[in-house]
Amino acid sequence: MTKQVRQLDRVVIRFAGDSGDGMQLTGDRFTSETAQLGNDISTLPNFPAEIRAPAGTLPGVSSFQVHFADFDILTPGDAPNVLVAMNPAALKANLRDLPGGADIIVNTDEFTNRNLTKVGYAANPLEDGSLEGYAVHPVGLTSMTVRALADLDVSKKDAERAKNMFALGLLSWMYSRPYESTLSFLERKFAARPELVAANIAAFKAGWNFGETTEDFSVRYEVKPAKMPPGNYRNITGNAALALGVVAAGVRSGRPVVLGAYPITPASDVLHELSKHKRFDVTTVQAEDEIAAIGVALGASYGGALGITSTSGPGVALKGETISLAVALELPLLIIDVQRAGPSTGMPTKTEQADLNMALFGRHGEAPVAVIAPKSPSDCFYAALDAARIALTYRTPVILLSDGYIANGSEPWLLPEVADLPDLSVEFATEPNGPSGEFLPYLRDPKTLARPWAIPGTPGLEHRIGGLEKADKTGDISYDPANHDFMVRTRAARIEAIEVPDLEVEDPNGDAQVLVLGWGSTYGPIGAACRALRQRGQAIAQAHLRHLSPMPRNLGEVLKRYDKVVIPEMNLGQLAHVIRARYLIDVIGYNQVRGLPFTAAELETMLEEVVKNV
């Protein structure tokens, strides 16, 4: 049968099913296949916090969305063009996100009365006409997979589990994806059980062949590679990029890296990834709790290493006292906070930007630290390098604010040349620096205001350390009021002395009256919304903050150039409050705390109204 091949410029696919249906693996493999073709990609995994929610229920639905295109894209897409629904719960949980006419591939084997009742369907949606506005493709994914594996030596249960590979094979055929890497992956993943290798490969090929032979799918699609700068690319998640950035920082600084961490969603993968890189002088310690973890990291910094701890919001709260200790000791320390929805335990697998206030102010006493935020998964690599630069140069804790959206999402990353990475080498104190031949541990560099970093055991550089207030220069314990005032102001001045680039503004024609200011993971949705408005003739400017403490020195001047400043945030306006207080600008906040990233469409609608009313 000859199938029609149709060219598309972009597609958004969402795989959805029960937590045990392998949707994250399926989406990840489709993404890897797509990356090999050279498409630009952006992904959004979405999974429940429960380790194993009841099968077939709405709380147990797991999904993976991938957006791929032949041009530069900024988000995982607002609405799927294709939904693969493995059961009624997956259909019901995701149907509201679909535009009219979207393709729905449904696993009809799971649409039993029992499963329909579990999610509140009074009638079978595949039969009652409620899906008439969509292109529905009923496929018995489970039964067809079992039949395809009938001659193999696998149990019925293992055969049924392979249905996600059948779905992956079908979608790979539909969108002309290569599949050799997936077959190789399956051989590696199940190497210890050859029967599962054979079963999953057979299921994948059965799905591919079904697409090739069935009359239900009469069209096959192609999305050409995107035009990207030449070089070597890999697909990378935010957490993996953070870990590799930390490894690079250790190599470029010549310092051993010591990570003290306690597993916590969604930051655990930083620990997992770093544990693979011992050959680069990386030591990972899984501590008994969050407080011990940061104690390990700070102790490592005292000993001359680059100390790092990774966590999420609840962990940062527990680490607050030790971060304040690091402020007093004036030692480098990197705190990676992969933000999630709070307060308290909140929604561990959902994203939010609500830790900004805690990062800026969440310590006892006047304890300022540097705060930076990456804007995308691949940018996490460079943000980690930047955070290490600041920590090592200025002898300060640095909080790096990622979030669940960035951490688990992925995109293509152009591998940098090692020689192009910044030189982060450190000069340790090796000789006494006082006028009488003594060592003054708090005698500061006139430019950076950083104190000397003396490795314990260096002869002649013995010095007192601890959390009590230090006397200027000598580091002796001091309760003198004037000295305390001086030290507090000096520590604050050291943060303000940090060199950060000026804020860049994207204002193509220079005639915009509205500026959209963002930080962190809002970069993609804001950029896509502004791009769409400009294509329709609307003038709008965009700027994005990486450095939140200290802020770029030209920020005040930039803000005053525009009649209106809009700040979209996944919180109740934390950056907006800071900007209002510091720059006396009456910014317009646009806020949501749904555990999901903004869509470009909602920002476009909101921003269009602001532009019209200037």
XYZ file of C-alpha atoms in Angstrom:
614
model
C 0.000 0.000 0.000
C 1.427 3.382 -1.021
C 0.958 5.991 1.691
C 0.823 9.719 1.112
C 3.715 11.658 2.709
C 2.877 15.135 3.964
C 5.388 17.788 5.057
C 4.823 19.611 8.363
C 6.842 22.376 9.975
C 6.054 21.394 13.578
C 4.219 18.737 15.626
C 3.296 18.376 19.299
C 2.739 14.811 20.531
C 1.653 13.754 24.013
C 2.004 10.177 25.241
C -0.288 9.534 28.216
C -1.100 6.490 30.277
C -0.881 4.880 33.659
C 2.293 5.297 35.709
C 3.194 1.713 34.862
C 2.692 2.106 31.119
C 6.184 3.460 30.410
C 5.132 6.831 29.035
C 8.295 8.598 30.195
C 10.466 5.979 28.518
C 8.348 6.118 25.354
C 8.554 9.904 25.183
C 12.260 9.892 25.904
C 12.939 7.413 23.104
C 10.799 9.357 20.613
C 12.705 12.499 21.630
C 16.050 10.776 21.066
C 14.943 9.597 17.634
C 13.813 13.115 16.800
C 17.071 14.654 17.993
C 18.981 12.400 15.602
C 17.058 13.873 12.675
C 18.173 17.382 13.621
C 14.771 18.814 14.538
C 14.629 21.458 17.233
C 12.861 19.907 20.205
C 11.407 20.819 23.574
C 9.814 18.394 26.002
C 7.519 18.444 29.023
C 7.381 15.296 31.166
C 4.467 15.322 33.620
C 4.064 12.557 36.164
C 2.322 11.969 39.495
C 4.065 12.408 42.826
C 2.785 9.098 44.166
C 5.227 6.223 43.801
C 2.354 4.116 42.483
C -1.098 5.661 42.347
C -3.998 3.201 41.852
C -3.886 1.832 38.312
C -6.321 3.388 35.866
C -7.161 6.423 38.021
C -6.781 10.118 37.209
C -4.118 10.712 39.918
C -2.038 7.946 38.339
C -1.855 9.450 34.834
C 1.669 10.061 33.544
C 2.374 11.958 30.338
C 5.266 13.085 28.159
C 4.870 15.885 25.613
C 7.371 16.523 22.847
C 7.342 19.470 20.437
C 9.591 19.181 17.381
C 9.960 21.478 14.394
C 12.044 22.532 11.421
C 12.668 25.933 13.022
C 13.784 27.341 16.364
C 11.162 26.637 19.046
C 11.003 27.889 22.626
C 8.376 25.761 24.403
C 7.054 22.180 24.530
C 3.918 23.439 22.797
C 0.627 24.707 24.163
C -1.651 21.964 22.835
C -0.920 18.504 21.407
C -1.661 17.751 17.771
C -1.593 14.067 18.699
C -2.612 12.340 21.922
C -1.736 8.702 22.541
C -4.109 7.603 25.326
C -3.357 4.218 26.844
C -6.533 4.081 28.972
C -9.714 6.053 29.821
C -7.967 7.965 32.614
C -5.317 9.224 30.180
C -8.015 10.335 27.742
C -10.064 12.143 30.363
C -7.077 13.847 32.004
C -5.735 15.219 28.722
C -8.771 15.766 26.492
C -9.314 19.349 27.644
C -5.888 20.304 26.285
C -6.586 19.144 22.730
C -7.590 21.517 19.941
C -10.421 20.532 17.635
C -9.383 18.100 14.943
C -6.445 16.680 16.915
C -5.540 13.043 16.382
C -6.326 10.701 19.272
C -4.816 7.222 19.212
C -6.660 5.167 21.846
C -5.868 1.787 23.327
C -9.339 0.278 23.011
C -8.401 -2.783 25.088
C -8.444 -0.673 28.254
C -11.891 0.847 27.669
C -13.694 -1.691 29.826
C -16.712 -0.916 31.989
C -14.570 -1.206 35.093
C -11.936 1.255 33.838
C -14.581 3.676 32.548
C -16.310 3.668 35.932
C -13.024 4.377 37.743
C -12.729 7.778 36.112
C -16.411 8.707 36.076
C -17.397 7.945 32.489
C -21.105 7.040 32.402
C -20.750 5.858 28.810
C -17.876 4.847 26.584
C -16.567 8.070 24.953
C -15.453 6.033 21.948
C -19.093 5.171 21.261
C -21.264 8.048 22.568
C -20.258 10.703 20.004
C -18.461 12.940 22.495
C -15.237 12.722 20.462
C -16.736 13.713 17.110
C -14.612 16.873 16.980
C -11.406 14.831 16.882
C -9.778 12.342 14.540
C -10.021 9.202 16.674
C -7.936 6.140 15.822
C -9.031 3.121 17.901
C -6.185 0.621 18.177
C -6.062 -2.488 20.339
C -2.530 -1.751 21.501
C -2.468 -4.366 24.247
C -4.066 -7.251 22.340
C -2.099 -6.572 19.153
C 1.136 -6.531 21.150
C 0.277 -9.822 22.843
C -0.482 -11.416 19.458
C 2.760 -10.094 17.976
C 4.724 -11.736 20.803
C 2.778 -15.009 20.866
C 5.694 -17.046 19.544
C 8.229 -15.598 21.978
C 9.152 -17.022 25.360
C 7.611 -14.236 27.491
C 4.758 -14.220 29.962
C 1.473 -12.557 29.080
C 2.213 -9.868 31.670
C 5.586 -9.030 30.092
C 3.972 -9.074 26.654
C 1.323 -6.586 27.785
C 3.993 -4.324 29.250
C 5.569 -4.025 25.794
C 2.535 -2.150 24.439
C 4.353 1.153 24.896
C 6.948 -0.053 22.375
C 4.132 -0.914 19.956
C 2.859 2.665 20.353
C 6.384 4.031 19.892
C 6.826 1.992 16.708
C 3.535 3.287 15.325
C 4.366 6.934 16.079
C 7.893 6.503 14.757
C 6.416 5.299 11.482
C 3.811 8.080 11.364
C 6.433 10.808 11.743
C 9.266 9.161 9.807
C 11.562 8.836 12.800
C 14.713 6.673 12.634
C 14.586 3.660 14.906
C 18.047 2.085 14.949
C 19.033 3.899 18.169
C 15.885 2.668 19.910
C 16.643 -0.938 18.992
C 20.182 -0.510 20.309
C 18.823 1.093 23.483
C 16.488 -1.849 24.100
C 19.374 -4.280 23.654
C 21.362 -2.408 26.309
C 18.479 -1.841 28.712
C 17.368 -5.472 28.838
C 20.757 -7.074 28.210
C 20.403 -9.259 31.303
C 17.127 -10.692 29.977
C 17.407 -11.564 26.281
C 13.737 -12.598 26.126
C 12.712 -9.016 26.995
C 15.067 -7.632 24.346
C 13.346 -9.796 21.758
C 9.864 -8.938 23.065
C 10.306 -5.173 23.079
C 12.000 -5.108 19.667
C 9.241 -7.295 18.242
C 6.584 -5.001 19.745
C 8.280 -1.927 18.283
C 8.500 -3.487 14.820
C 4.871 -4.655 15.057
C 3.774 -1.066 15.710
C 5.865 0.179 12.794
C 4.436 -2.475 10.475
C 0.893 -1.773 11.645
C 1.287 1.855 10.573
C 2.687 0.730 7.243
C -0.185 -1.678 6.467
C -3.345 -0.379 8.149
C -5.831 1.713 6.203
C -6.605 3.818 9.286
C -3.359 5.774 8.843
C -3.299 6.775 5.203
C -0.846 9.655 5.641
C 2.720 9.649 6.875
C 4.373 12.882 7.978
C 7.834 14.383 7.710
C 9.361 17.288 9.624
C 12.612 18.476 8.088
C 15.691 19.226 10.230
C 15.894 22.676 11.768
C 18.496 25.184 10.620
C 20.913 25.361 13.533
C 24.494 26.565 13.970
C 26.913 23.820 12.872
C 28.472 21.631 15.540
C 27.906 18.557 17.665
C 24.602 18.437 19.514
C 23.074 16.199 22.127
C 19.666 16.147 23.730
C 19.933 17.166 27.377
C 17.704 17.709 30.405
C 18.183 20.581 32.817
C 19.363 18.365 35.667
C 21.911 16.616 33.446
C 23.148 19.988 32.169
C 23.533 21.262 35.741
C 25.594 18.214 36.643
C 27.841 18.551 33.596
C 28.248 22.255 34.311
C 29.430 21.385 37.813
C 31.907 18.848 36.387
C 33.210 21.474 33.948
C 33.521 24.002 36.783
C 35.656 21.550 38.741
C 37.929 20.892 35.777
C 38.259 24.564 34.834
C 38.964 25.604 38.431
C 41.333 22.744 39.146
C 39.354 22.035 42.311
C 37.865 18.721 43.389
C 34.068 18.794 43.421
C 32.236 17.498 46.501
C 28.456 17.178 46.348
C 26.596 16.636 49.596
C 22.976 15.774 48.806
C 19.855 14.157 50.156
C 17.471 12.697 47.551
C 14.494 14.953 46.856
C 12.187 15.412 43.872
C 12.890 16.981 41.396
C 16.606 17.462 42.178
C 17.721 13.864 42.695
C 18.961 13.416 39.132
C 21.736 15.956 39.802
C 23.104 13.540 42.416
C 22.560 10.562 40.104
C 24.370 12.188 37.179
C 27.301 13.526 39.201
C 27.860 10.106 40.757
C 28.852 8.871 37.278
C 31.818 11.240 36.988
C 34.284 10.177 39.677
C 37.082 10.193 37.091
C 36.852 14.000 37.029
C 37.627 14.226 40.764
C 33.945 14.421 41.682
C 32.881 12.990 45.042
C 29.188 12.501 45.777
C 27.898 11.893 49.288
C 24.295 10.875 49.903
C 23.880 12.217 53.426
C 21.367 11.168 56.062
C 19.432 14.432 55.823
C 19.455 17.886 54.244
C 21.370 19.537 57.086
C 24.131 16.944 56.973
C 24.305 17.275 53.191
C 25.096 20.985 53.225
C 27.476 20.431 56.140
C 29.439 18.028 53.930
C 29.542 20.620 51.142
C 30.609 23.512 53.376
C 33.262 21.383 55.065
C 34.607 20.468 51.639
C 34.840 24.153 50.706
C 36.750 24.851 53.916
C 39.167 22.150 52.831
C 39.747 23.734 49.425
C 37.181 21.921 47.274
C 34.222 23.294 45.349
C 31.417 22.377 47.744
C 27.971 21.866 46.263
C 24.596 20.749 47.560
C 21.481 20.044 45.500
C 17.915 20.074 46.768
C 14.451 21.542 46.332
C 12.497 24.116 48.350
C 11.889 22.059 51.521
C 15.597 21.238 51.633
C 16.654 24.869 51.219
C 14.518 25.718 54.249
C 16.423 23.142 56.313
C 19.780 24.338 54.986
C 19.165 27.975 55.911
C 21.287 27.991 59.078
C 24.307 26.486 57.321
C 23.944 28.916 54.409
C 24.126 31.722 56.983
C 27.234 30.051 58.427
C 28.785 30.057 54.950
C 28.000 33.782 54.701
C 29.851 34.391 57.965
C 32.774 32.150 57.025
C 32.923 33.761 53.572
C 33.598 30.522 51.746
C 32.472 29.419 48.264
C 29.370 27.223 48.271
C 26.905 26.361 45.509
C 23.311 25.564 46.489
C 21.247 24.131 43.626
C 17.518 24.589 44.278
C 15.325 22.787 41.744
C 12.077 24.463 42.693
C 8.779 22.617 43.025
C 5.251 23.544 44.029
C 4.858 24.307 47.756
C 4.354 25.139 50.538
C 5.470 22.259 52.730
C 5.618 19.042 50.684
C 3.273 20.669 48.176
C 3.202 18.977 44.775
C 6.656 17.393 44.454
C 6.531 16.609 40.726
C 4.994 19.934 39.656
C 6.842 23.122 38.823
C 6.820 26.570 40.456
C 9.017 29.670 40.861
C 8.101 30.420 44.446
C 11.498 30.082 46.162
C 12.816 33.470 45.014
C 11.979 35.248 48.266
C 13.615 32.450 50.256
C 16.730 32.618 48.074
C 17.001 36.383 48.443
C 15.967 36.823 52.070
C 15.391 33.446 53.717
C 18.108 33.504 56.384
C 18.505 34.912 59.853
C 20.424 38.152 60.159
C 21.751 40.174 57.264
C 23.005 37.278 55.168
C 23.038 38.245 51.474
C 24.071 35.688 48.856
C 24.299 35.657 45.085
C 21.268 34.249 43.235
C 21.134 33.206 39.581
C 18.544 31.354 37.482
C 18.958 29.446 34.193
C 16.364 30.026 31.488
C 16.280 26.625 29.741
C 17.591 23.054 30.070
C 20.764 23.661 28.056
C 21.351 27.004 29.785
C 21.689 25.098 33.070
C 25.216 24.111 31.988
C 26.321 27.725 31.661
C 24.423 28.830 34.758
C 26.317 26.236 36.806
C 29.633 27.546 35.443
C 28.570 31.114 36.219
C 27.503 30.185 39.738
C 30.863 28.483 40.333
C 32.687 31.556 39.002
C 30.904 33.812 41.449
C 31.302 31.437 44.407
C 35.037 30.902 43.827
C 35.910 34.498 42.966
C 33.892 36.273 45.644
C 33.994 33.587 48.390
C 30.247 33.509 48.800
C 27.362 31.075 48.758
C 25.469 31.146 45.466
C 21.918 29.857 45.114
C 21.070 28.547 41.647
C 17.308 28.526 41.047
C 16.238 25.918 38.528
C 12.732 24.400 38.596
C 10.920 21.179 37.769
C 9.976 22.361 34.267
C 13.606 23.009 33.318
C 14.985 20.066 35.292
C 12.957 17.367 33.538
C 12.458 19.073 30.179
C 14.982 18.632 27.399
C 16.267 20.395 24.297
C 19.222 20.207 21.894
C 22.513 21.415 23.354
C 25.403 22.542 21.160
C 28.476 21.025 22.803
C 30.959 23.792 23.639
C 34.676 23.669 23.023
C 36.450 23.080 26.322
C 38.991 25.782 25.497
C 36.153 28.307 25.220
C 34.934 27.683 28.766
C 35.943 30.281 31.381
C 39.135 29.897 33.387
C 37.987 29.450 36.988
C 41.382 28.771 38.516
C 41.789 29.768 42.145
C 44.727 31.341 43.951
C 44.993 30.109 47.527
C 46.749 31.992 50.264
C 50.194 30.491 50.736
C 52.063 33.212 52.656
C 51.250 35.514 55.591
C 49.718 38.786 54.385
C 49.925 41.033 57.471
C 52.322 43.980 57.926
C 54.098 42.205 60.770
C 54.325 38.824 59.082
C 51.055 37.507 60.502
C 48.151 36.002 58.587
C 45.012 38.168 58.385
C 42.187 35.877 57.221
C 39.767 38.790 56.689
C 42.079 41.144 54.809
C 40.152 41.730 51.602
C 40.894 41.995 47.919
C 40.197 45.660 47.107
C 38.254 44.789 43.937
C 36.196 41.752 44.900
C 36.155 42.316 48.695
C 36.826 38.584 48.993
C 38.979 37.333 51.837
C 41.901 34.945 51.333
C 41.135 31.239 50.988
C 43.675 29.335 53.042
C 43.637 25.551 52.944
C 43.807 24.055 56.451
C 47.267 22.783 57.246
C 49.135 25.482 55.339
C 52.064 26.383 57.637
C 51.780 29.818 59.175
C 48.203 30.392 57.986
C 46.391 28.984 60.989
C 43.241 31.008 61.667
C 40.074 30.944 63.722
C 36.872 29.783 62.018
C 33.259 29.669 63.204
C 29.900 31.367 63.181
C 30.530 34.072 65.763
C 31.137 37.549 64.386
C 34.683 38.150 63.203
C 36.839 41.171 63.760
C 37.860 42.930 60.579
C 41.153 41.609 59.195
C 42.179 39.437 62.167
C 39.106 37.202 62.278
C 39.096 37.257 66.069
C 35.741 36.900 67.792
C 34.251 40.363 68.179
C 31.200 41.809 69.889
C 32.151 45.381 69.082
C 29.067 47.243 67.698
C 31.022 49.299 65.187
C 32.858 46.230 63.889
C 29.602 44.291 63.489
C 28.076 47.157 61.523
C 31.177 47.306 59.329
C 31.249 43.560 58.682
C 27.533 43.397 57.850
C 27.889 46.236 55.350
C 31.063 44.770 53.901
C 29.450 41.369 53.290
C 26.568 43.113 51.534
C 28.987 45.224 49.491
C 30.815 42.066 48.423
C 27.636 40.767 46.812
C 26.994 44.101 45.095
C 30.588 44.053 43.813
C 29.975 40.878 41.814
C 30.471 41.520 38.111
C 27.428 40.521 36.067
C 26.652 41.403 32.440
C 24.292 44.245 31.608
C 20.712 43.251 30.865
C 20.115 42.744 27.148
C 16.779 43.802 25.671
C 15.173 42.254 22.616
C 13.366 45.184 20.990
C 13.893 44.718 17.223
C 12.643 48.111 16.036
C 13.330 50.044 19.219
C 9.788 51.417 19.277
C 8.125 49.179 21.878
C 6.325 50.802 24.779
C 5.834 47.568 26.731
C 8.651 45.495 28.217
C 8.133 41.921 29.367
C 10.617 41.080 32.104
C 11.087 37.445 33.106
C 13.403 35.151 34.997
C 14.041 31.429 34.991
C 11.904 29.050 32.982
C 9.388 31.674 31.835
C 11.875 32.551 29.080
C 10.409 30.125 26.543
C 6.700 31.012 26.876
C 7.471 34.740 27.062
C 9.720 34.531 24.007
C 7.147 32.553 22.007
C 4.377 35.015 22.935
C 6.475 38.054 22.008
C 7.511 36.415 18.747
C 3.859 35.774 17.843
C 2.861 39.369 18.627
C 5.681 40.806 16.513
C 4.659 38.596 13.612
C 1.250 40.273 13.836
C 2.763 43.753 13.787
C 2.699 44.464 17.525
C 5.755 46.168 19.038
C 6.886 44.541 22.286
C 10.223 44.200 24.066
C 11.557 41.284 26.097
C 14.324 41.072 28.685
C 15.281 38.154 30.883
C 17.140 38.166 34.189
C 19.719 35.517 34.954
C 21.287 37.397 37.857
C 18.773 38.125 40.589
C 21.333 39.099 43.242
C 23.032 41.282 42.404
C 20.848 42.511 39.570
C 22.399 43.983 36.407
C 23.562 47.541 36.964
C 21.643 48.854 33.955
C 18.307 47.340 35.018
C 16.909 50.583 36.430
C 17.729 52.475 33.243
C 16.140 49.739 31.104
C 12.928 49.743 33.129
C 12.513 53.508 32.815
C 12.629 53.340 29.002
C 9.192 51.691 28.824
C 5.712 52.899 29.649
C 4.611 49.502 30.976
C 6.604 46.627 32.443
C 4.964 43.201 32.706
C 6.437 40.412 34.854
C 4.936 36.921 34.365
C 5.866 34.560 37.206
C 4.830 31.139 38.479
C 4.273 32.582 41.944
C 2.214 35.423 43.431
C 4.559 38.188 42.285
C 7.868 37.754 44.095
C 10.139 39.404 41.512
C 7.486 42.072 40.933
C 7.611 42.996 44.632
C 11.403 43.309 44.528
C 11.347 45.451 41.373
C 8.662 47.741 42.788
C 10.597 48.224 46.028
C 14.021 48.730 44.492
C 13.233 50.719 41.350
C 9.874 52.324 42.228
C 8.369 51.001 38.995
C 4.676 50.090 39.081
C 5.066 46.821 37.229
C 2.148 44.692 36.059
C 2.314 41.216 37.547
C 0.838 38.200 35.768
C 0.864 35.222 38.068
C -0.181 31.605 38.231
C 0.595 28.737 40.604
C -0.975 25.732 38.870
C 2.089 23.521 38.957
C 2.376 23.907 35.180
C 4.363 26.302 33.001
C 2.700 29.189 31.207
C 1.440 28.543 27.715
C 2.559 30.930 24.989
C -1.060 31.465 23.951
C -2.216 32.732 27.341
C 0.731 35.124 27.583
C 0.118 36.328 24.037
C -3.517 37.139 24.840
C -2.608 38.953 28.052
C 0.258 40.923 26.511
C -1.828 41.975 23.521
C -4.289 43.621 25.898
C -1.470 45.460 27.670
C -0.035 46.709 24.357
C -3.456 47.915 23.188
C -4.048 49.860 26.401
C -0.727 51.711 26.596
